[in-house]
Amino acid sequence: MYLFRFTLPLFSLFAFSSCTSSKGQSNVFNFAEQKIIISSNGDQSSAAMADYFNQHLSKRNTGNRLSIIRTDSPDTTNKTNQIYFELVPDLSFDYEIKNVPGKLSLFAKNRETMIWLIYGLISHLGDKVDIDAHDLPPAIIHFRTGQFNFAMHYREPHLLSNTDPDLVGIYHTNSVDRDWGIWGHNFKKIFNGKIPERAYAQTEAGINEDQFCFSSAETLAAIKAYLDGQEGNGVKYFMIAPNDNNIACTCETCKELGNKTADATGAVTNLLNSLAKQYPDYQFFTTAYLTTKRAPSIQMEKNTGVFISTIDFTKSSKIIPSSPAVQDFGTLVEQWKNKVNAVYLWDYISNFDDYMSPYPVLDRFQNQLSYFRSIGINGFFLNGSGYDYSPFEDIKTYVLSAMMMDPSLDAKDLVEGYCKRTYPTSGKLIADYLLAIEQKSSRSKSEIGIYLPFRDLMKSYLGQGGFQKFHSDLSELSKKAKGEEKIKLDKLLLGLAYTKLQFDYHTGNFENGFLAKREGKVWINPKAEESILELAAFSKKYKQDHYKETDGEISNYIAEWKQILAHPMNRNLFQIEKVLELKTMHALEGAALLADNLLGFLSDFNQGWLLAAEDIHVSGKLVSVEERKKTIRMRFLHNPRHRMLRPDEIEILKDGQPIAKVAGMELIQKGNTFQLEKEVMVDGEQQIEIRINKNKSINNSVIACDEIEIF
């Protein structure tokens, strides 16, 4: 019933080639014949598969033009155009196909693989005979004779489509919801809400409730009780991973097992091995990440494995094998391969600071896949937007699932094939736009990171002109779309209202009409309200309320927009020339954020805030000055989790002479900001300088300032 198979032979080139193009070969079974006989070898499990195919094919035979006969009677076995099903648990391959005149035979070692074959066959038949297969993705195999293994043993694109149990079956992927009793950093669930004190980590500073002790008797008792309670639930896979931090227990027992400060590999892998011995029918995994990155010193049981995080691996399509980072990663994989039986990757396929804008990943994954296979990786958890929506995630789910089965498949062909089938009216437009973004990201000299502010998206791959044309053309085509395509396009267009608002915010100015001056105030073009309403409708209709991983509620994002629409700013007279880091005298990008007449979002430090890791020097002049007495106002985001603290001191100078100095403790705290408002005597001919000294209470504090207003 489950997809972990540790004893599979290596993926053979013979099997590999058969999943690709059918050019130059002819299938001897006549898929266009209007009569099909469905049979099996008669055993219960195989007959159930034949019944399953018969049921789903008959349901799609809406015009009754296809003659379908279901029988296991011996006197029909030699009749023409027969499709034969057999489950073979001890099959040496994942599946086998025999294609001879008049008979197509399908053999699979488990039910899940046979179901995948069945849906692929129905999809393939849909191109040949009059059945309704429009809702199925294009088949990635051509049902030629051969014996086949999947390239990857574990295949999970963690995207919204793959949370649908039906699609999990159609794509033959893994799912955290179906396959796992404990997944990710969720170890606390074994305690059922009652965590004993001795189960918490002990550190030099005392008991730390942000981490666990993996050697305590209380922890072991809790997990055994949990595992014993899982019998009959169908899950057999469990992840034993610490919480997502750098804390490791250093109690005497954990230290004896090899734990050190920020290193919990010893205790975690000892627990993993102990559980694997006691529960041989279960599979136990941990992660090579943070405190458990180091491979164990002990040899692990056969029913153990690891997911190695690629958080520090290059996020570029181009891998330089000789680079120290790639060499170190290969060494880490080799160390784990020598200790555990299954070595998979925990890879990342979304922008976790922006789920809602287009994000390229297909080209990068395809280009990196060959390297990962060469060092012995045989499974992927592709960490994406998960249960939250992201544009084109249905296309990505199909393409990534297919490439994990057969890395020879081309992402471009898969995208175009899927879009042609799923989006008959708009498919070419969608495929062309998605592939253009992929190509642009591939050509980019910078990495396409997984925590990427919108202004960096614009610089690397997401052009405003191309997006606007795509959105406009798609809006027109959506008027002609029908059925499921229309439903999908309506959702896509409403969701892209977020990206429209982001472009407005990051490119809006007086010249393009987004900002307007009226009675000394700065007003935002009311057209933005249309996009706000669309985004609100998207969130409500599809029950989606996150645009990013952390603190990313769409409702908060909309509330921030409504605030700036309802409360226009004073016209900022400060014309900033440059912002320098005082330590290096390096000019900071994004200096315009300090005088763009748009306040930053309090709920998102990537939205309008200039971030600086050192003391900064701001210089510029005033414009349109009539009276010399002005007010200077600035505010700083307070976000201790991300080290954003109020500055220690602010000094204001004109023509090089100090006119004001304000200590950080004098700033007024308002919610999660610290604010300065002070009257100064200046005029338009004078050079204005502002020096901001960062908080020195910690070494790596950050200055986060959104607008320096002079009005």
C-alpha positions as CSV (number, residue, x, y, z in Angstrom):
1,M,0.0,0.0,0.0
2,Y,2.9,2.4,0.5
3,L,5.5,3.8,-1.8
4,F,8.8,3.3,0.1
5,R,10.7,0.5,-1.6
6,F,14.3,0.3,-0.4
7,T,15.2,-2.8,-2.4
8,L,14.5,-1.5,-5.9
9,P,17.3,-2.0,-8.4
10,L,18.9,1.1,-9.9
11,F,16.9,2.8,-12.6
12,S,17.9,1.1,-15.8
13,L,18.6,3.1,-19.0
14,F,16.5,0.5,-20.9
15,A,13.5,1.2,-18.7
16,F,14.3,4.9,-18.7
17,S,14.2,5.3,-22.5
18,S,10.8,3.7,-22.8
19,C,9.0,6.4,-20.9
20,T,10.0,9.0,-23.4
21,S,9.1,9.8,-27.0
22,S,7.3,7.2,-29.2
23,K,8.8,8.6,-32.4
24,G,10.3,5.9,-34.6
25,Q,8.3,3.1,-32.9
26,S,4.8,1.8,-33.5
27,N,2.5,0.4,-30.7
28,V,1.2,-2.9,-32.0
29,F,-1.9,-2.7,-29.7
30,N,-4.6,-0.8,-31.6
31,F,-5.6,2.0,-29.2
32,A,-8.0,3.4,-31.7
33,E,-10.2,0.2,-31.9
34,Q,-13.8,0.9,-30.8
35,K,-14.0,-2.4,-28.8
36,I,-12.0,-3.3,-25.6
37,I,-12.1,-6.5,-23.6
38,I,-10.9,-6.0,-20.0
39,S,-9.5,-9.1,-18.2
40,S,-7.2,-10.2,-15.4
41,N,-5.6,-13.4,-14.2
42,G,-8.6,-13.8,-11.9
43,D,-6.9,-13.4,-8.5
44,Q,-8.8,-11.1,-6.2
45,S,-6.4,-8.1,-6.2
46,S,-5.8,-8.3,-10.0
47,A,-9.5,-8.7,-10.7
48,A,-10.2,-5.6,-8.5
49,M,-7.8,-3.6,-10.7
50,A,-9.6,-4.8,-13.9
51,D,-12.9,-3.8,-12.3
52,Y,-11.5,-0.4,-11.4
53,F,-10.4,0.2,-15.0
54,N,-13.8,-1.0,-16.3
55,Q,-15.7,1.3,-13.9
56,H,-13.7,4.4,-14.7
57,L,-13.5,3.8,-18.4
58,S,-17.3,3.1,-18.6
59,K,-18.0,6.3,-16.7
60,R,-16.2,8.2,-19.3
61,N,-17.8,6.4,-22.2
62,T,-20.5,9.1,-22.3
63,G,-21.5,8.5,-25.9
64,N,-21.4,4.7,-25.6
65,R,-19.4,4.6,-28.8
66,L,-16.8,2.4,-27.3
67,S,-17.8,-1.3,-26.8
68,I,-16.5,-2.5,-23.4
69,I,-16.5,-6.1,-22.2
70,R,-15.4,-7.1,-18.7
71,T,-14.7,-10.8,-18.3
72,D,-12.1,-13.2,-16.8
73,S,-13.7,-16.1,-18.6
74,P,-11.0,-18.3,-20.3
75,D,-12.9,-18.5,-23.6
76,T,-12.4,-14.7,-24.1
77,T,-8.7,-14.5,-23.3
78,N,-7.6,-14.9,-26.9
79,K,-10.0,-12.4,-28.4
80,T,-8.6,-9.2,-30.0
81,N,-8.1,-5.9,-28.3
82,Q,-7.8,-7.2,-24.8
83,I,-6.3,-5.2,-21.9
84,Y,-5.0,-7.5,-19.2
85,F,-4.2,-6.5,-15.5
86,E,-2.1,-8.4,-13.0
87,L,-0.7,-7.4,-9.6
88,V,2.7,-9.1,-8.9
89,P,4.0,-8.2,-5.4
90,D,7.4,-9.8,-6.1
91,L,7.8,-8.1,-9.5
92,S,11.5,-7.2,-10.0
93,F,10.5,-3.8,-11.4
94,D,7.9,-1.2,-10.5
95,Y,5.8,-2.2,-13.5
96,E,6.0,-4.1,-16.8
97,I,4.2,-3.7,-20.1
98,K,3.7,-6.3,-22.8
99,N,2.3,-4.8,-26.0
100,V,1.5,-7.4,-28.7
101,P,-1.0,-7.6,-31.5
102,G,-4.5,-7.6,-30.0
103,K,-3.4,-7.6,-26.3
104,L,-2.0,-5.0,-23.9
105,S,-0.8,-6.5,-20.6
106,L,-0.1,-4.4,-17.5
107,F,1.8,-5.8,-14.5
108,A,2.5,-3.8,-11.4
109,K,4.0,-4.7,-8.0
110,N,1.4,-2.7,-6.0
111,R,-2.1,-1.2,-6.3
112,E,-0.9,2.5,-6.4
113,T,1.3,1.9,-9.4
114,M,-1.5,0.1,-11.2
115,I,-3.9,2.9,-10.5
116,W,-1.4,5.4,-12.0
117,L,-1.1,3.1,-15.1
118,I,-4.9,3.0,-15.3
119,Y,-5.3,6.7,-15.3
120,G,-2.4,7.1,-17.8
121,L,-4.1,4.5,-20.0
122,I,-7.4,6.3,-19.9
123,S,-5.7,9.6,-20.7
124,H,-3.9,7.9,-23.6
125,L,-7.1,6.3,-24.9
126,G,-8.8,9.7,-24.8
127,D,-6.5,10.8,-27.6
128,K,-7.6,7.8,-29.7
129,V,-11.3,7.0,-29.1
130,D,-14.4,8.9,-28.1
131,I,-14.2,8.9,-24.3
132,D,-14.2,11.9,-22.0
133,A,-10.7,12.2,-20.6
134,H,-10.4,16.0,-20.6
135,D,-9.9,16.3,-16.9
136,L,-6.9,13.9,-16.8
137,P,-3.4,15.1,-17.4
138,P,-1.5,13.9,-20.4
139,A,0.0,10.4,-20.0
140,I,3.8,10.5,-19.7
141,I,4.2,6.9,-21.0
142,H,3.3,5.4,-24.4
143,F,2.6,1.8,-23.3
144,R,5.4,0.1,-25.2
145,T,6.8,-3.2,-24.2
146,G,9.3,-3.0,-21.4
147,Q,10.2,-3.3,-17.7
148,F,10.3,-0.1,-15.8
149,N,11.5,1.5,-12.6
150,F,10.7,5.0,-11.4
151,A,13.8,7.2,-11.1
152,M,12.8,8.4,-7.6
153,H,11.4,6.1,-4.8
154,Y,9.8,9.0,-2.9
155,R,8.1,11.8,-4.9
156,E,6.2,14.6,-3.3
157,P,5.7,18.1,-4.7
158,H,4.2,19.8,-1.7
159,L,1.7,22.0,-3.6
160,L,-2.0,22.5,-3.3
161,S,-2.9,20.0,-6.1
162,N,-0.9,17.3,-4.4
163,T,-3.0,17.7,-1.2
164,D,-6.0,16.3,-3.3
165,P,-6.1,12.6,-2.6
166,D,-7.5,11.9,-6.1
167,L,-4.6,13.7,-7.8
168,V,-2.1,11.9,-5.5
169,G,-3.4,8.7,-7.0
170,I,-3.4,10.0,-10.6
171,Y,0.2,11.3,-10.3
172,H,1.3,8.4,-8.1
173,T,3.0,10.8,-5.7
174,N,3.6,10.7,-1.9
175,S,1.6,12.8,0.5
176,V,2.4,13.9,4.1
177,D,-1.3,13.6,4.9
178,R,-1.5,9.9,3.7
179,D,1.9,8.4,4.3
180,W,3.1,9.8,7.6
181,G,2.2,9.4,11.2
182,I,4.7,12.1,12.2
183,W,6.0,14.6,9.7
184,G,8.5,17.5,9.8
185,H,9.0,19.5,13.0
186,N,6.0,18.1,14.6
187,F,7.5,15.8,17.2
188,K,5.4,17.3,20.0
189,K,2.3,15.6,18.7
190,I,3.4,12.4,20.3
191,F,2.8,13.9,23.8
192,N,-0.8,14.6,23.1
193,G,-0.6,18.1,24.7
194,K,1.0,16.9,28.0
195,I,4.8,17.2,27.8
196,P,6.7,16.0,30.9
197,E,9.4,18.4,32.1
198,R,12.0,15.7,31.7
199,A,11.1,15.5,27.9
200,Y,12.4,19.0,27.4
201,A,16.0,19.8,26.4
202,Q,18.5,20.6,29.2
203,T,21.1,23.2,28.3
204,E,23.7,25.1,30.2
205,A,21.1,27.8,30.8
206,G,18.7,25.2,32.2
207,I,15.5,23.5,30.9
208,N,14.5,24.9,27.4
209,E,11.0,24.2,26.4
210,D,11.7,25.1,22.7
211,Q,13.4,21.8,22.2
212,F,13.2,18.1,23.3
213,C,15.5,15.6,25.0
214,F,15.6,12.6,22.7
215,S,17.2,10.3,25.3
216,S,14.8,10.6,28.2
217,A,12.7,7.7,29.4
218,E,9.7,10.0,29.3
219,T,10.2,10.8,25.6
220,L,10.7,7.2,24.7
221,A,7.5,6.1,26.6
222,A,5.5,8.8,24.9
223,I,6.6,7.9,21.4
224,K,6.1,4.1,22.0
225,A,2.6,4.8,23.3
226,Y,1.9,6.9,20.2
227,L,3.3,4.3,17.8
228,D,1.3,1.5,19.5
229,G,-1.8,3.6,19.0
230,Q,-1.2,3.9,15.2
231,E,-1.8,0.2,14.6
232,G,-4.6,-0.1,12.1
233,N,-4.4,3.5,11.0
234,G,-2.6,2.6,7.8
235,V,0.5,4.9,8.2
236,K,3.9,3.3,8.6
237,Y,6.3,6.3,8.2
238,F,7.4,8.5,11.0
239,M,9.8,11.4,11.2
240,I,11.9,12.0,14.4
241,A,13.2,15.5,14.0
242,P,13.9,18.3,16.5
243,N,12.2,21.6,16.5
244,D,13.3,24.1,13.9
245,N,16.1,25.8,15.9
246,N,19.7,25.4,16.9
247,I,19.0,24.1,20.5
248,A,20.3,20.7,21.4
249,C,19.9,18.9,24.7
250,T,23.2,18.4,26.6
251,C,22.0,16.4,29.6
252,E,24.4,13.7,30.7
253,T,22.8,10.9,28.7
254,C,22.5,13.0,25.5
255,K,26.2,14.0,25.8
256,E,27.2,10.3,26.2
257,L,25.4,9.6,23.0
258,G,27.4,12.3,21.2
259,N,25.3,15.5,21.6
260,K,27.1,18.8,21.8
261,T,25.9,22.4,21.8
262,A,23.8,22.9,18.6
263,D,24.4,19.2,17.7
264,A,21.7,16.6,18.5
265,T,22.6,13.9,15.9
266,G,23.8,11.5,18.6
267,A,20.6,11.3,20.6
268,V,18.2,11.6,17.7
269,T,19.8,8.8,15.6
270,N,20.1,6.6,18.6
271,L,16.4,7.0,19.3
272,L,15.7,6.4,15.6
273,N,17.7,3.2,15.6
274,S,16.1,1.9,18.8
275,L,12.6,2.5,17.4
276,A,13.5,0.9,14.1
277,K,14.6,-2.3,15.9
278,Q,11.4,-2.4,18.0
279,Y,9.0,-1.6,15.1
280,P,10.5,-3.4,12.1
281,D,7.3,-2.9,10.1
282,Y,7.6,0.9,10.3
283,Q,10.0,3.2,8.5
284,F,11.7,5.9,10.6
285,F,13.3,9.1,9.2
286,T,15.1,12.2,10.4
287,T,16.3,15.3,8.7
288,A,19.9,16.4,7.9
289,Y,19.2,20.0,9.0
290,L,20.5,22.4,11.7
291,T,21.2,20.3,14.9
292,T,20.9,16.9,13.0
293,K,22.9,17.9,9.9
294,R,25.8,15.7,10.8
295,A,25.6,12.0,9.8
296,P,25.5,9.5,12.7
297,S,28.6,7.6,13.8
298,I,26.6,4.4,14.2
299,Q,25.3,2.1,11.4
300,M,21.6,2.5,11.1
301,E,18.9,-0.1,10.7
302,K,17.5,-0.9,7.2
303,N,14.2,0.7,8.0
304,T,15.7,4.1,8.6
305,G,16.3,7.1,6.3
306,V,17.0,10.7,6.0
307,F,15.8,13.8,4.3
308,I,18.8,16.1,3.6
309,S,17.8,19.8,3.5
310,T,19.0,21.8,0.4
311,I,18.4,25.1,2.3
312,D,22.1,26.1,1.7
313,F,22.4,24.5,-1.7
314,T,22.5,26.8,-4.8
315,K,19.1,27.9,-6.1
316,S,20.5,28.4,-9.5
317,S,20.0,26.2,-12.6
318,K,23.8,26.1,-13.0
319,I,25.7,23.8,-10.6
320,I,29.5,24.1,-10.4
321,P,30.6,20.7,-9.2
322,S,34.0,22.0,-8.2
323,S,32.7,24.7,-6.0
324,P,33.3,24.2,-2.2
325,A,29.6,24.4,-1.4
326,V,28.7,21.7,-3.9
327,Q,31.6,19.5,-2.8
328,D,30.6,19.9,0.8
329,F,27.0,18.9,-0.1
330,G,28.2,15.8,-2.0
331,T,30.3,14.8,1.0
332,L,27.4,15.2,3.4
333,V,25.2,13.0,1.1
334,E,27.9,10.4,1.0
335,Q,28.3,10.3,4.7
336,W,24.6,9.7,5.2
337,K,24.5,7.1,2.4
338,N,27.0,5.1,4.3
339,K,24.8,5.0,7.4
340,V,21.1,4.8,6.3
341,N,19.2,3.0,3.6
342,A,17.1,5.8,2.1
343,V,18.6,9.2,1.3
344,Y,16.1,11.7,0.1
345,L,16.2,15.5,-0.3
346,W,14.1,18.1,1.4
347,D,14.2,20.6,-1.5
348,Y,12.4,24.0,-1.8
349,I,10.2,25.1,-4.8
350,S,8.4,28.2,-3.6
351,N,9.1,31.8,-2.7
352,F,8.2,31.6,1.0
353,D,8.0,35.4,1.2
354,D,5.5,35.6,-1.7
355,Y,3.3,32.6,-2.6
356,M,1.0,34.7,-4.8
357,S,3.3,35.9,-7.5
358,P,4.7,33.8,-10.4
359,Y,7.9,31.9,-9.3
360,P,10.2,29.9,-11.6
361,V,11.4,26.5,-10.4
362,L,11.0,24.0,-13.2
363,D,14.2,24.8,-15.1
364,R,16.3,24.8,-11.9
365,F,14.9,21.5,-10.8
366,Q,15.4,19.8,-14.1
367,N,19.0,21.0,-14.4
368,Q,19.8,20.0,-10.8
369,L,18.1,16.6,-11.0
370,S,20.9,14.9,-12.9
371,Y,23.4,16.0,-10.4
372,F,21.3,14.8,-7.4
373,R,20.8,11.4,-9.1
374,S,24.6,11.1,-9.8
375,I,25.4,11.4,-6.1
376,G,22.8,8.8,-5.1
377,I,19.6,10.7,-4.2
378,N,16.5,8.6,-4.8
379,G,13.6,10.7,-3.4
380,F,12.4,14.2,-3.0
381,F,10.1,16.1,-0.7
382,L,9.7,19.4,-2.7
383,N,8.6,21.9,-0.1
384,G,6.3,24.4,-1.7
385,S,3.3,26.5,-0.8
386,G,1.5,23.4,0.5
387,Y,-2.1,24.0,1.4
388,D,-1.8,27.7,0.3
389,Y,-2.5,28.7,-3.3
390,S,0.2,29.7,-5.7
391,P,-0.2,30.5,-9.4
392,F,0.5,27.7,-11.9
393,E,0.8,25.2,-9.0
394,D,-1.3,22.7,-11.0
395,I,1.2,22.8,-13.9
396,K,4.1,22.5,-11.6
397,T,2.6,19.5,-9.7
398,Y,2.2,17.7,-13.0
399,V,5.6,18.6,-14.4
400,L,7.6,17.9,-11.2
401,S,5.8,14.6,-10.6
402,A,6.6,13.5,-14.1
403,M,10.3,14.4,-14.0
404,M,10.7,12.6,-10.7
405,M,9.5,9.5,-12.4
406,D,11.5,10.0,-15.6
407,P,14.2,12.7,-15.6
408,S,14.5,12.4,-19.4
409,L,11.2,14.1,-19.9
410,D,11.6,17.8,-20.9
411,A,9.9,20.4,-18.8
412,K,9.0,22.5,-21.8
413,D,7.2,19.6,-23.5
414,L,5.4,18.7,-20.3
415,V,4.3,22.3,-19.7
416,E,3.0,22.7,-23.2
417,G,1.3,19.3,-23.2
418,Y,-0.4,19.9,-19.9
419,C,-1.6,23.4,-20.9
420,K,-2.9,22.3,-24.2
421,R,-5.0,19.6,-22.5
422,T,-6.1,21.5,-19.4
423,Y,-6.5,25.0,-20.8
424,P,-7.8,24.5,-24.4
425,T,-8.5,28.2,-24.9
426,S,-5.6,29.9,-23.0
427,G,-3.1,27.1,-22.9
428,K,-0.6,28.5,-25.4
429,L,-0.6,31.9,-23.6
430,I,-0.1,30.4,-20.2
431,A,2.6,28.0,-21.4
432,D,4.5,30.7,-23.2
433,Y,4.4,33.1,-20.3
434,L,5.4,30.5,-17.7
435,L,8.3,29.2,-19.9
436,A,9.4,32.8,-20.6
437,I,9.8,33.4,-16.8
438,E,11.6,30.1,-16.5
439,Q,14.0,31.1,-19.3
440,K,14.6,34.5,-17.8
441,S,15.4,33.1,-14.4
442,S,17.8,30.6,-15.9
443,R,19.7,33.4,-17.7
444,S,19.8,35.5,-14.5
445,K,23.2,35.9,-13.0
446,S,21.8,35.9,-9.5
447,E,20.2,33.0,-7.6
448,I,16.4,33.0,-7.5
449,G,16.2,32.6,-3.7
450,I,13.4,31.1,-1.7
451,Y,12.9,34.2,0.5
452,L,12.7,36.9,-2.2
453,P,11.2,40.4,-1.7
454,F,9.0,41.6,-4.5
455,R,11.5,44.3,-5.6
456,D,14.1,41.5,-6.1
457,L,11.6,39.5,-8.2
458,M,11.2,42.6,-10.5
459,K,15.0,42.8,-10.9
460,S,15.5,39.1,-11.7
461,Y,12.7,37.7,-13.7
462,L,9.3,39.3,-13.2
463,G,9.0,42.2,-15.6
464,Q,6.0,44.6,-15.2
465,G,5.3,45.0,-18.9
466,G,5.3,41.3,-19.6
467,F,3.1,40.6,-16.6
468,Q,0.6,43.3,-17.5
469,K,0.3,42.1,-21.1
470,F,-0.1,38.5,-19.9
471,H,-2.8,39.5,-17.4
472,S,-4.7,41.6,-20.0
473,D,-4.5,38.9,-22.7
474,L,-5.6,36.2,-20.2
475,S,-8.5,38.4,-19.1
476,E,-9.8,38.5,-22.7
477,L,-9.3,34.8,-23.3
478,S,-11.1,33.9,-20.1
479,K,-14.3,35.4,-21.5
480,K,-14.2,32.6,-24.2
481,A,-13.3,29.8,-21.8
482,K,-15.8,27.3,-20.6
483,G,-16.2,24.6,-17.9
484,E,-13.3,23.6,-15.8
485,E,-10.9,25.9,-17.7
486,K,-13.1,28.9,-16.9
487,I,-13.1,28.0,-13.2
488,K,-9.3,27.7,-13.2
489,L,-8.8,31.0,-15.0
490,D,-11.2,32.9,-12.7
491,K,-9.2,31.7,-9.7
492,L,-5.8,32.5,-11.4
493,L,-6.9,36.1,-12.4
494,L,-8.3,36.9,-9.0
495,G,-5.2,35.6,-7.3
496,L,-2.9,37.7,-9.5
497,A,-4.6,40.8,-8.1
498,Y,-2.0,40.5,-5.4
499,T,0.8,40.8,-8.0
500,K,-0.9,43.8,-9.6
501,L,-1.0,45.5,-6.2
502,Q,2.7,44.7,-5.6
503,F,3.6,46.3,-8.9
504,D,1.5,49.3,-8.0
505,Y,3.2,49.7,-4.6
506,H,6.8,49.2,-5.9
507,T,6.6,51.2,-9.1
508,G,3.9,53.8,-8.2
509,N,4.9,57.4,-8.5
510,F,3.5,60.9,-9.5
511,E,4.6,60.5,-13.1
512,N,2.7,57.3,-13.8
513,G,-0.4,58.6,-12.0
514,F,-0.4,56.1,-9.1
515,L,0.3,59.0,-6.7
516,A,-1.3,62.4,-6.9
517,K,-0.7,65.7,-5.0
518,R,-3.8,67.4,-3.6
519,E,-3.9,70.1,-0.8
520,G,-0.4,69.2,0.4
521,K,-1.3,65.5,0.7
522,V,-0.3,62.5,-1.3
523,W,-3.2,60.4,-2.5
524,I,-3.2,56.9,-4.1
525,N,-5.0,56.3,-7.4
526,P,-8.4,54.8,-6.4
527,K,-8.0,52.2,-9.2
528,A,-6.0,50.2,-6.6
529,E,-9.3,49.6,-4.8
530,E,-10.4,47.3,-7.7
531,S,-7.4,45.0,-7.2
532,I,-8.0,45.1,-3.4
533,L,-11.6,44.0,-4.0
534,E,-10.4,41.2,-6.4
535,L,-7.9,39.9,-3.8
536,A,-10.6,40.0,-1.1
537,A,-12.9,38.0,-3.4
538,F,-10.2,35.5,-4.1
539,S,-9.5,35.0,-0.4
540,K,-13.2,34.6,0.5
541,K,-14.2,32.4,-2.4
542,Y,-11.3,30.0,-2.3
543,K,-10.8,30.1,1.5
544,Q,-7.2,31.2,1.1
545,D,-5.8,33.6,3.6
546,H,-2.0,33.4,3.2
547,Y,0.3,35.1,0.7
548,K,3.5,34.0,2.4
549,E,4.8,31.5,5.0
550,T,5.1,33.6,8.1
551,D,2.7,36.4,9.3
552,G,1.2,36.5,5.8
553,E,-2.5,36.8,6.2
554,I,-4.2,38.2,3.1
555,S,-6.7,39.9,5.4
556,N,-3.8,41.9,7.1
557,Y,-2.3,42.7,3.7
558,I,-5.7,44.2,2.5
559,A,-6.1,46.1,5.8
560,E,-2.6,47.7,5.3
561,W,-3.7,48.8,1.8
562,K,-6.9,50.3,3.2
563,Q,-5.0,52.2,5.8
564,I,-2.8,54.0,3.2
565,L,-5.8,54.6,1.0
566,A,-7.7,56.1,3.9
567,H,-4.9,58.2,5.4
568,P,-2.9,60.1,2.8
569,M,0.6,61.2,3.7
570,N,2.0,64.7,3.9
571,R,3.9,65.5,0.7
572,N,7.5,64.6,1.5
573,L,9.8,67.4,0.6
574,F,13.0,65.4,1.3
575,Q,14.8,64.5,-1.9
576,I,17.3,61.7,-1.0
577,E,20.5,61.5,-3.0
578,K,22.2,58.5,-1.4
579,V,22.3,56.2,1.6
580,L,25.7,54.9,2.7
581,E,26.7,52.2,5.2
582,L,29.1,54.2,7.5
583,K,31.4,51.2,8.1
584,T,32.1,50.5,4.4
585,M,30.8,53.6,2.7
586,H,28.9,51.2,0.5
587,A,25.8,52.7,-1.2
588,L,22.6,50.9,-0.3
589,E,20.2,49.7,-2.9
590,G,16.6,50.8,-2.2
591,A,17.5,54.2,-0.9
592,A,14.4,55.5,-2.7
593,L,12.3,53.6,-0.2
594,L,13.0,56.4,2.4
595,A,11.3,59.0,0.3
596,D,8.8,57.4,-2.0
597,N,5.7,58.8,-0.3
598,L,4.6,55.3,0.7
599,L,4.7,54.0,4.3
600,G,5.9,50.4,4.9
601,F,3.5,47.7,5.9
602,L,3.6,47.0,9.6
603,S,3.0,43.3,9.0
604,D,5.7,42.8,6.4
605,F,9.3,44.1,6.6
606,N,9.8,43.3,2.9
607,Q,7.1,45.9,2.0
608,G,8.5,49.3,1.9
609,W,11.2,49.1,4.6
610,L,14.9,49.8,4.0
611,L,16.9,47.3,5.9
612,A,20.5,48.0,7.0
613,A,22.9,45.8,9.0
614,E,25.2,48.7,9.8
615,D,25.0,52.4,10.8
616,I,23.8,54.5,7.9
617,H,24.3,58.0,6.5
618,V,21.4,59.6,4.5
619,S,22.0,62.7,2.5
620,G,19.8,64.9,0.3
621,K,18.0,68.3,-0.2
622,L,14.6,69.7,0.2
623,V,12.2,70.7,-2.7
624,S,9.5,73.4,-2.8
625,V,10.4,75.0,0.5
626,E,8.3,78.1,1.4
627,E,8.7,78.2,5.2
628,R,12.0,77.3,7.0
629,K,10.3,75.7,9.9
630,K,9.6,72.1,9.1
631,T,8.8,68.8,10.8
632,I,11.0,65.8,10.3
633,R,9.4,62.4,11.0
634,M,10.7,58.9,10.7
635,R,9.8,55.5,12.1
636,F,11.6,52.2,12.7
637,L,10.1,48.7,12.6
638,H,10.5,46.7,15.9
639,N,10.8,43.0,15.1
640,P,13.1,41.3,17.6
641,R,12.6,37.9,15.9
642,H,14.4,39.3,12.9
643,R,16.7,41.5,14.9
644,M,15.1,44.7,13.9
645,L,15.5,47.0,16.9
646,R,15.2,50.7,17.5
647,P,18.4,52.6,16.7
648,D,20.7,53.8,19.5
649,E,21.0,57.4,18.2
650,I,19.9,59.6,15.4
651,E,21.8,62.8,14.4
652,I,20.4,65.4,12.0
653,L,22.8,67.9,10.2
654,K,22.5,70.7,7.8
655,D,25.4,71.8,5.7
656,G,27.6,69.5,7.8
657,Q,26.6,71.1,11.2
658,P,24.5,69.2,13.8
659,I,21.1,70.6,14.5
660,A,19.6,67.8,16.5
661,K,20.6,64.6,18.2
662,V,18.1,62.1,19.6
663,A,18.8,59.1,21.7
664,G,17.0,55.9,20.9
665,M,15.3,55.8,24.3
666,E,13.6,59.1,23.4
667,L,11.8,57.6,20.4
668,I,8.1,57.0,20.9
669,Q,6.9,53.4,20.7
670,K,3.6,53.0,18.7
671,G,2.7,49.3,18.3
672,N,5.6,47.6,16.6
673,T,7.3,50.8,15.6
674,F,9.5,53.4,17.2
675,Q,8.9,56.9,15.9
676,L,10.7,60.3,15.8
677,E,8.9,63.6,15.1
678,K,10.8,66.8,15.5
679,E,10.7,70.4,14.3
680,V,13.8,71.7,12.5
681,M,14.8,75.0,10.7
682,V,15.9,74.2,7.2
683,D,15.6,75.6,3.6
684,G,15.9,74.2,0.1
685,E,19.5,75.4,-0.4
686,Q,21.0,73.4,2.4
687,Q,22.4,69.9,2.4
688,I,20.5,67.7,4.9
689,E,22.2,64.7,6.4
690,I,20.9,62.1,8.8
691,R,23.1,59.6,10.6
692,I,21.3,56.6,12.2
693,N,23.3,54.4,14.6
694,K,22.0,50.9,14.9
695,N,21.2,49.2,18.2
696,K,24.3,47.8,19.9
697,S,22.6,45.6,22.4
698,I,23.3,42.7,20.0
699,N,26.0,42.4,17.4
700,N,23.8,41.6,14.4
701,S,20.9,44.1,14.9
702,V,19.2,45.6,11.8
703,I,17.9,49.1,11.1
704,A,14.4,49.0,9.4
705,C,13.2,52.4,8.3
706,D,10.4,53.1,5.9
707,E,10.1,56.8,5.3
708,I,12.1,59.9,6.3
709,E,9.5,62.7,5.9
710,I,10.2,66.4,6.0
711,F,7.0,68.4,5.6
